[in-house]
Coordinates of N, CA and C in Angstrom, one line a residue:
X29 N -42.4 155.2 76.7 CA -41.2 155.9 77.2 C -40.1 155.9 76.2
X30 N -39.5 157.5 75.9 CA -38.5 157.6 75.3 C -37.0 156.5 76.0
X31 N -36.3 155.9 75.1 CA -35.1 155.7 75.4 C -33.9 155.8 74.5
X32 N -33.3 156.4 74.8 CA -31.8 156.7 73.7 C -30.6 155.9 74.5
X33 N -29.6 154.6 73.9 CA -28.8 153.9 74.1 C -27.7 154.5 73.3
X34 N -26.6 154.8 73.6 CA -25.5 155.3 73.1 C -24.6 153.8 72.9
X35 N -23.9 153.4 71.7 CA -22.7 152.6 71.8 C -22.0 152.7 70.7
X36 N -20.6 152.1 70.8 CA -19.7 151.9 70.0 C -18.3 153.4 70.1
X37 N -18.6 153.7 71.8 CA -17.2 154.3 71.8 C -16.2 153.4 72.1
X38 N -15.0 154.1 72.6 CA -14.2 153.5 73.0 C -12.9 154.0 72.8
X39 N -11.3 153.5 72.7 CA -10.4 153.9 72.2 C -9.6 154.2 71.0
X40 N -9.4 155.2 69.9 CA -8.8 155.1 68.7 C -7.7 155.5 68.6
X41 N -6.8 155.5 67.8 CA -5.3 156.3 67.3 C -6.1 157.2 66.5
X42 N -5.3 158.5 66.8 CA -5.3 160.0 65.9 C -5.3 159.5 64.5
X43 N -6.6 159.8 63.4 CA -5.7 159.9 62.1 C -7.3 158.4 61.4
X44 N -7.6 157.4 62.5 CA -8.5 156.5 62.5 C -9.9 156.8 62.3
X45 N -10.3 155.7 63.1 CA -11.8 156.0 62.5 C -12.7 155.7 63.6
X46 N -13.8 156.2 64.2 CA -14.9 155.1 64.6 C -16.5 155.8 64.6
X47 N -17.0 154.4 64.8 CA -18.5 155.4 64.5 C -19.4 154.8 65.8
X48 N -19.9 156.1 66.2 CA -21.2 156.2 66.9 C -22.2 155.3 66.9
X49 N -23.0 154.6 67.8 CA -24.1 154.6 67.3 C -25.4 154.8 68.8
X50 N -27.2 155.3 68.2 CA -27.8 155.4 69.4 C -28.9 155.0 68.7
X51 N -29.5 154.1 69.6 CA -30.3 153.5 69.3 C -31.3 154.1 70.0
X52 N -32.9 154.1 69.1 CA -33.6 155.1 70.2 C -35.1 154.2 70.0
X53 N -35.6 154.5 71.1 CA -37.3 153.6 71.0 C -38.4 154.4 71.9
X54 N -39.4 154.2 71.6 CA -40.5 155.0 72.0 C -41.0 156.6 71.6
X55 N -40.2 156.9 70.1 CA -40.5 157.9 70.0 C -41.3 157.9 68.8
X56 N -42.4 158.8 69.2 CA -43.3 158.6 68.2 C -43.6 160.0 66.9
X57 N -42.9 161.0 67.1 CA -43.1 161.9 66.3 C -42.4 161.8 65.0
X58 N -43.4 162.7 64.0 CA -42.8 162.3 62.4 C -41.7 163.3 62.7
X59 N -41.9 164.2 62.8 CA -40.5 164.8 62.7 C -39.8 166.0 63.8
X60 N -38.4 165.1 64.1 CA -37.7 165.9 65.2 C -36.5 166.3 64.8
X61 N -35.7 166.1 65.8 CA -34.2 166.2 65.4 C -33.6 165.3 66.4
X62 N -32.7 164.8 65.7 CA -31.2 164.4 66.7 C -29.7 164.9 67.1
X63 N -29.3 165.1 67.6 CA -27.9 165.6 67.5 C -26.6 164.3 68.7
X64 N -25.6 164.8 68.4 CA -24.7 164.3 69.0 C -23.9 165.4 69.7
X65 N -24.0 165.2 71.1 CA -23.0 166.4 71.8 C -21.6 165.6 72.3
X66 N -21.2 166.3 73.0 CA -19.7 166.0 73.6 C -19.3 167.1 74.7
X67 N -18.8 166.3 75.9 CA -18.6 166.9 77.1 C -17.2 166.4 77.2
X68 N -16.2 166.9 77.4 CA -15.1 166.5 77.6 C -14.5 167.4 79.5
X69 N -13.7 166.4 80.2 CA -13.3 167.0 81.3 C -13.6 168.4 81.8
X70 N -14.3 169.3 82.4 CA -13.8 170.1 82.7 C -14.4 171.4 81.9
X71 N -14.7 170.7 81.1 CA -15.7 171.7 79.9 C -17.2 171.7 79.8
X72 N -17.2 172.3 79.2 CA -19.3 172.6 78.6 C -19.4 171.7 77.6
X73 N -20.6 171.0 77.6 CA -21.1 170.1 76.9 C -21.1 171.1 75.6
X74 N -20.9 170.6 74.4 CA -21.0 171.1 73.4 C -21.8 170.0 71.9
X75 N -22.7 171.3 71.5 CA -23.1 170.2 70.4 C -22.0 170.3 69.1
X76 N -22.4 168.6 68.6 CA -21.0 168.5 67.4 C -21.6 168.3 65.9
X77 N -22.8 167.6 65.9 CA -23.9 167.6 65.0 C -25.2 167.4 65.1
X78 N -25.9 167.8 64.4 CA -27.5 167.8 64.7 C -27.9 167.1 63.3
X79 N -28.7 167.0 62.9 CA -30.1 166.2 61.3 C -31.6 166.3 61.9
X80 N -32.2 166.6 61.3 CA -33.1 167.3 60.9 C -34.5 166.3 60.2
X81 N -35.0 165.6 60.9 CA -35.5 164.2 60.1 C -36.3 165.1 59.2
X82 N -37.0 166.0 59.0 CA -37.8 166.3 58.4 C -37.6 166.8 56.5
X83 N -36.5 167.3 56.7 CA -36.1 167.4 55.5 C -34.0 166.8 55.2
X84 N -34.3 166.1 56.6 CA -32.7 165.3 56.9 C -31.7 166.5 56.5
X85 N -31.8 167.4 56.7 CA -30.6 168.5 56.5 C -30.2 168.1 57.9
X86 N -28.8 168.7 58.0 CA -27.6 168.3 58.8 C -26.7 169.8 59.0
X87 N -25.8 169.7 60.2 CA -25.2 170.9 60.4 C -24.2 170.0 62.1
X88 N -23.0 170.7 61.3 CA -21.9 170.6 62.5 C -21.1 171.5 62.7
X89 N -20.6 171.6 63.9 CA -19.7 172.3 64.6 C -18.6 172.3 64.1
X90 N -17.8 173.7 64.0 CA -17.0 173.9 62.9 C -16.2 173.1 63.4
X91 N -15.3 172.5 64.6 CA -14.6 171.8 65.1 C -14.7 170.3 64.3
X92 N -15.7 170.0 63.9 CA -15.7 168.8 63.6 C -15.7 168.8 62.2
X93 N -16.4 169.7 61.6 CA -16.9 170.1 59.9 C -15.9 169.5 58.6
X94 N -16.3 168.2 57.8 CA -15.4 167.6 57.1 C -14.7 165.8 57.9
X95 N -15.1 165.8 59.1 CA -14.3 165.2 59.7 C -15.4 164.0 60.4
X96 N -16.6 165.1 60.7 CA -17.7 163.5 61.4 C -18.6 164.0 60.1
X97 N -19.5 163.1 60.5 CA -21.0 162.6 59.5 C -21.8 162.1 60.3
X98 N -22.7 162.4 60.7 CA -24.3 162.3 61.0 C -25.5 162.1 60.1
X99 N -25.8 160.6 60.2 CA -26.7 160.2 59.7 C -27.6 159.5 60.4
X100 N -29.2 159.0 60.2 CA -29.8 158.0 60.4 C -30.4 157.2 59.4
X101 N -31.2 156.0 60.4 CA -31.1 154.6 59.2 C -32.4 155.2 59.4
X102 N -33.2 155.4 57.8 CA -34.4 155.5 57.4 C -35.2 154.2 57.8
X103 N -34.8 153.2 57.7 CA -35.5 152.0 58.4 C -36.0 151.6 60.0
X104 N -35.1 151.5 60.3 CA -35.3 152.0 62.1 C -34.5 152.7 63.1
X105 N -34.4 154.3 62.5 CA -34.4 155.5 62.7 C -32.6 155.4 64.0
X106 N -32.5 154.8 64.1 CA -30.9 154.5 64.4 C -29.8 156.0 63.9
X107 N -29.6 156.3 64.8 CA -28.4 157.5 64.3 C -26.9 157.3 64.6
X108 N -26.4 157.6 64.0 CA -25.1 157.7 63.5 C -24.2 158.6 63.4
X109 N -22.8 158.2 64.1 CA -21.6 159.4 63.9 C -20.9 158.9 63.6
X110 N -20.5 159.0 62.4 CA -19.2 158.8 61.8 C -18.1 159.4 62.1
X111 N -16.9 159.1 62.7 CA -15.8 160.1 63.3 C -14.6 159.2 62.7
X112 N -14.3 160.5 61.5 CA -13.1 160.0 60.6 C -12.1 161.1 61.0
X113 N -10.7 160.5 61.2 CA -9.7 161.2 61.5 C -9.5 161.9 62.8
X114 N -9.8 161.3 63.7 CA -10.5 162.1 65.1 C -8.7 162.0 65.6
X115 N -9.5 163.5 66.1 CA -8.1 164.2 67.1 C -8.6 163.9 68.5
X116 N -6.8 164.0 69.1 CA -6.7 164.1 70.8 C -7.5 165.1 71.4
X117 N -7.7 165.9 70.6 CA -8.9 167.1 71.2 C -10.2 166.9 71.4
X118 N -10.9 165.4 70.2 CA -12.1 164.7 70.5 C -12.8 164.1 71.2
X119 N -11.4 163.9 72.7 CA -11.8 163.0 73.4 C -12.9 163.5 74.1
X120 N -13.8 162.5 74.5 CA -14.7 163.4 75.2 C -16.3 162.4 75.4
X121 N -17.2 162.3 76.6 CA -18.0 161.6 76.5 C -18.9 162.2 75.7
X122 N -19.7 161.0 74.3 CA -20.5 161.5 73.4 C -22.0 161.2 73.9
X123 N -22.7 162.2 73.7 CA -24.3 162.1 73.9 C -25.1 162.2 72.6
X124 N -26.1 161.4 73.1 CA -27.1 161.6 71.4 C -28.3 162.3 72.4
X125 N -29.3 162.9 71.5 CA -30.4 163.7 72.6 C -31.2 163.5 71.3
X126 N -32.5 163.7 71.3 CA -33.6 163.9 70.5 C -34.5 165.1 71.2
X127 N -35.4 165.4 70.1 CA -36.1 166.6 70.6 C -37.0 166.8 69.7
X128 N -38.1 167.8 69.9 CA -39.2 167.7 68.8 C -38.9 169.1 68.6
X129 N -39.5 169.5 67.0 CA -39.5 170.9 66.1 C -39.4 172.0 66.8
X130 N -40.0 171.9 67.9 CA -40.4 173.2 68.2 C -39.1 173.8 69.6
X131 N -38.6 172.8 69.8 CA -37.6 172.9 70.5 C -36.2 172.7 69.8
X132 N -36.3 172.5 68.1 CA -34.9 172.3 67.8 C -34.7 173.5 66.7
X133 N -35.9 173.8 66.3 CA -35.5 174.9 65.0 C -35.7 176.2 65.6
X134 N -34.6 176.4 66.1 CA -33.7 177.6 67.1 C -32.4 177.4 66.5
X135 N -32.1 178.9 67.4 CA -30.4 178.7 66.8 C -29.9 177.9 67.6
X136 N -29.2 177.4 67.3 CA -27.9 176.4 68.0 C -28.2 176.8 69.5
X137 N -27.6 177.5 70.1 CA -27.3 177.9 71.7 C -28.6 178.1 72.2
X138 N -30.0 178.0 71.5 CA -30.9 177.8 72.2 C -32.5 176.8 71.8
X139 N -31.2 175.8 71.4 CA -32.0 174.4 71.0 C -32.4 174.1 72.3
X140 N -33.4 173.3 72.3 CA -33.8 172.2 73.4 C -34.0 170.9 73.5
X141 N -33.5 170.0 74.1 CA -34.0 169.1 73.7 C -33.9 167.7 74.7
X142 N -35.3 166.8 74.5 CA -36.4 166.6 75.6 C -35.5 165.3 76.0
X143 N -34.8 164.5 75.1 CA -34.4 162.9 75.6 C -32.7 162.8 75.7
X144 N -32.5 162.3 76.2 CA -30.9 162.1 76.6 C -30.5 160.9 76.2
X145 N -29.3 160.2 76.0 CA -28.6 159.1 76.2 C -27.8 159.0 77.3
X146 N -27.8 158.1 78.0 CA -26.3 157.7 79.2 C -24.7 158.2 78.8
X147 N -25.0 158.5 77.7 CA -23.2 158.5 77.2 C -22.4 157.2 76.2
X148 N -21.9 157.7 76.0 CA -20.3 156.5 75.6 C -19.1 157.2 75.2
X149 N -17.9 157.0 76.0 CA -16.6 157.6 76.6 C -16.0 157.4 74.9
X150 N -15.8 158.4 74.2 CA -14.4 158.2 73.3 C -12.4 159.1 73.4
X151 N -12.3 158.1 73.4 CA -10.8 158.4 74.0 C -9.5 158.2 72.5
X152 N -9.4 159.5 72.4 CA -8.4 159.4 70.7 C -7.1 159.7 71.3
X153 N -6.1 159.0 70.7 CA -4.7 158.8 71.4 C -4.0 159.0 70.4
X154 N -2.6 159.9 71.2 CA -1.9 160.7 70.0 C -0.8 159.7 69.5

């Protein structure tokens, strides 16, 4: 059974730093994808980065572009958001999801994808 753990939100000052992390187990395919979304009050879940294990290419939402980093740990496949300089506008609960090829190499707005995390709340204060 797939499981994706989300940790290391929490509260930052505008201008700061913090990073993501999701830990994932039971997944057995060579190559998928991961992304990180964000749902903030009131709004539509939105994706903010995706990677691409297969040839680890990466792609973010222009809202974030320059500002987060998405990566995983080639050792035990662990992913990562980097969220440098995060604005009041970032607040928002973050999700990691995984998915396999055939549901992620689509355009954006009609990725799919099969595994969820619970969340973790980040809250950036002005």
């Amino acid at each position: 059974q797939v499981q994706l753990v989300e940790s290391g939100g929490g509260s930052v000052q505008a201008g700061g730093s913090l990073r993501l992390t999701c830990t994932a187990s039971g997944y057995t395919a060579n190559n998928y994808c991961l992304a990180w979304f964000r749902q903030a009050p009131g709004k539509a879940r939105e994706e903010v980065a995706i990677i691409f294990t297969g040839d680890r290419s990466t792609s973010y939402d222009d809202s974030v572009k320059g500002r987060f980093i998405i990566s995983q740990d080639n050792n035990n496949g662990t992913l990562y958001l980097q969220m440098n300089g995060p604005k009041p506008e970032d607040t928002a609960m973050y999700y990691c999801a995984a998915g396999g090829n055939r549901g992620c190499l689509r355009p954006r707005s009609r990725r799919v994808f099969d595994y969820w995390g619970q969340g973790t709340q980040v809250t950036v204060l002005s």
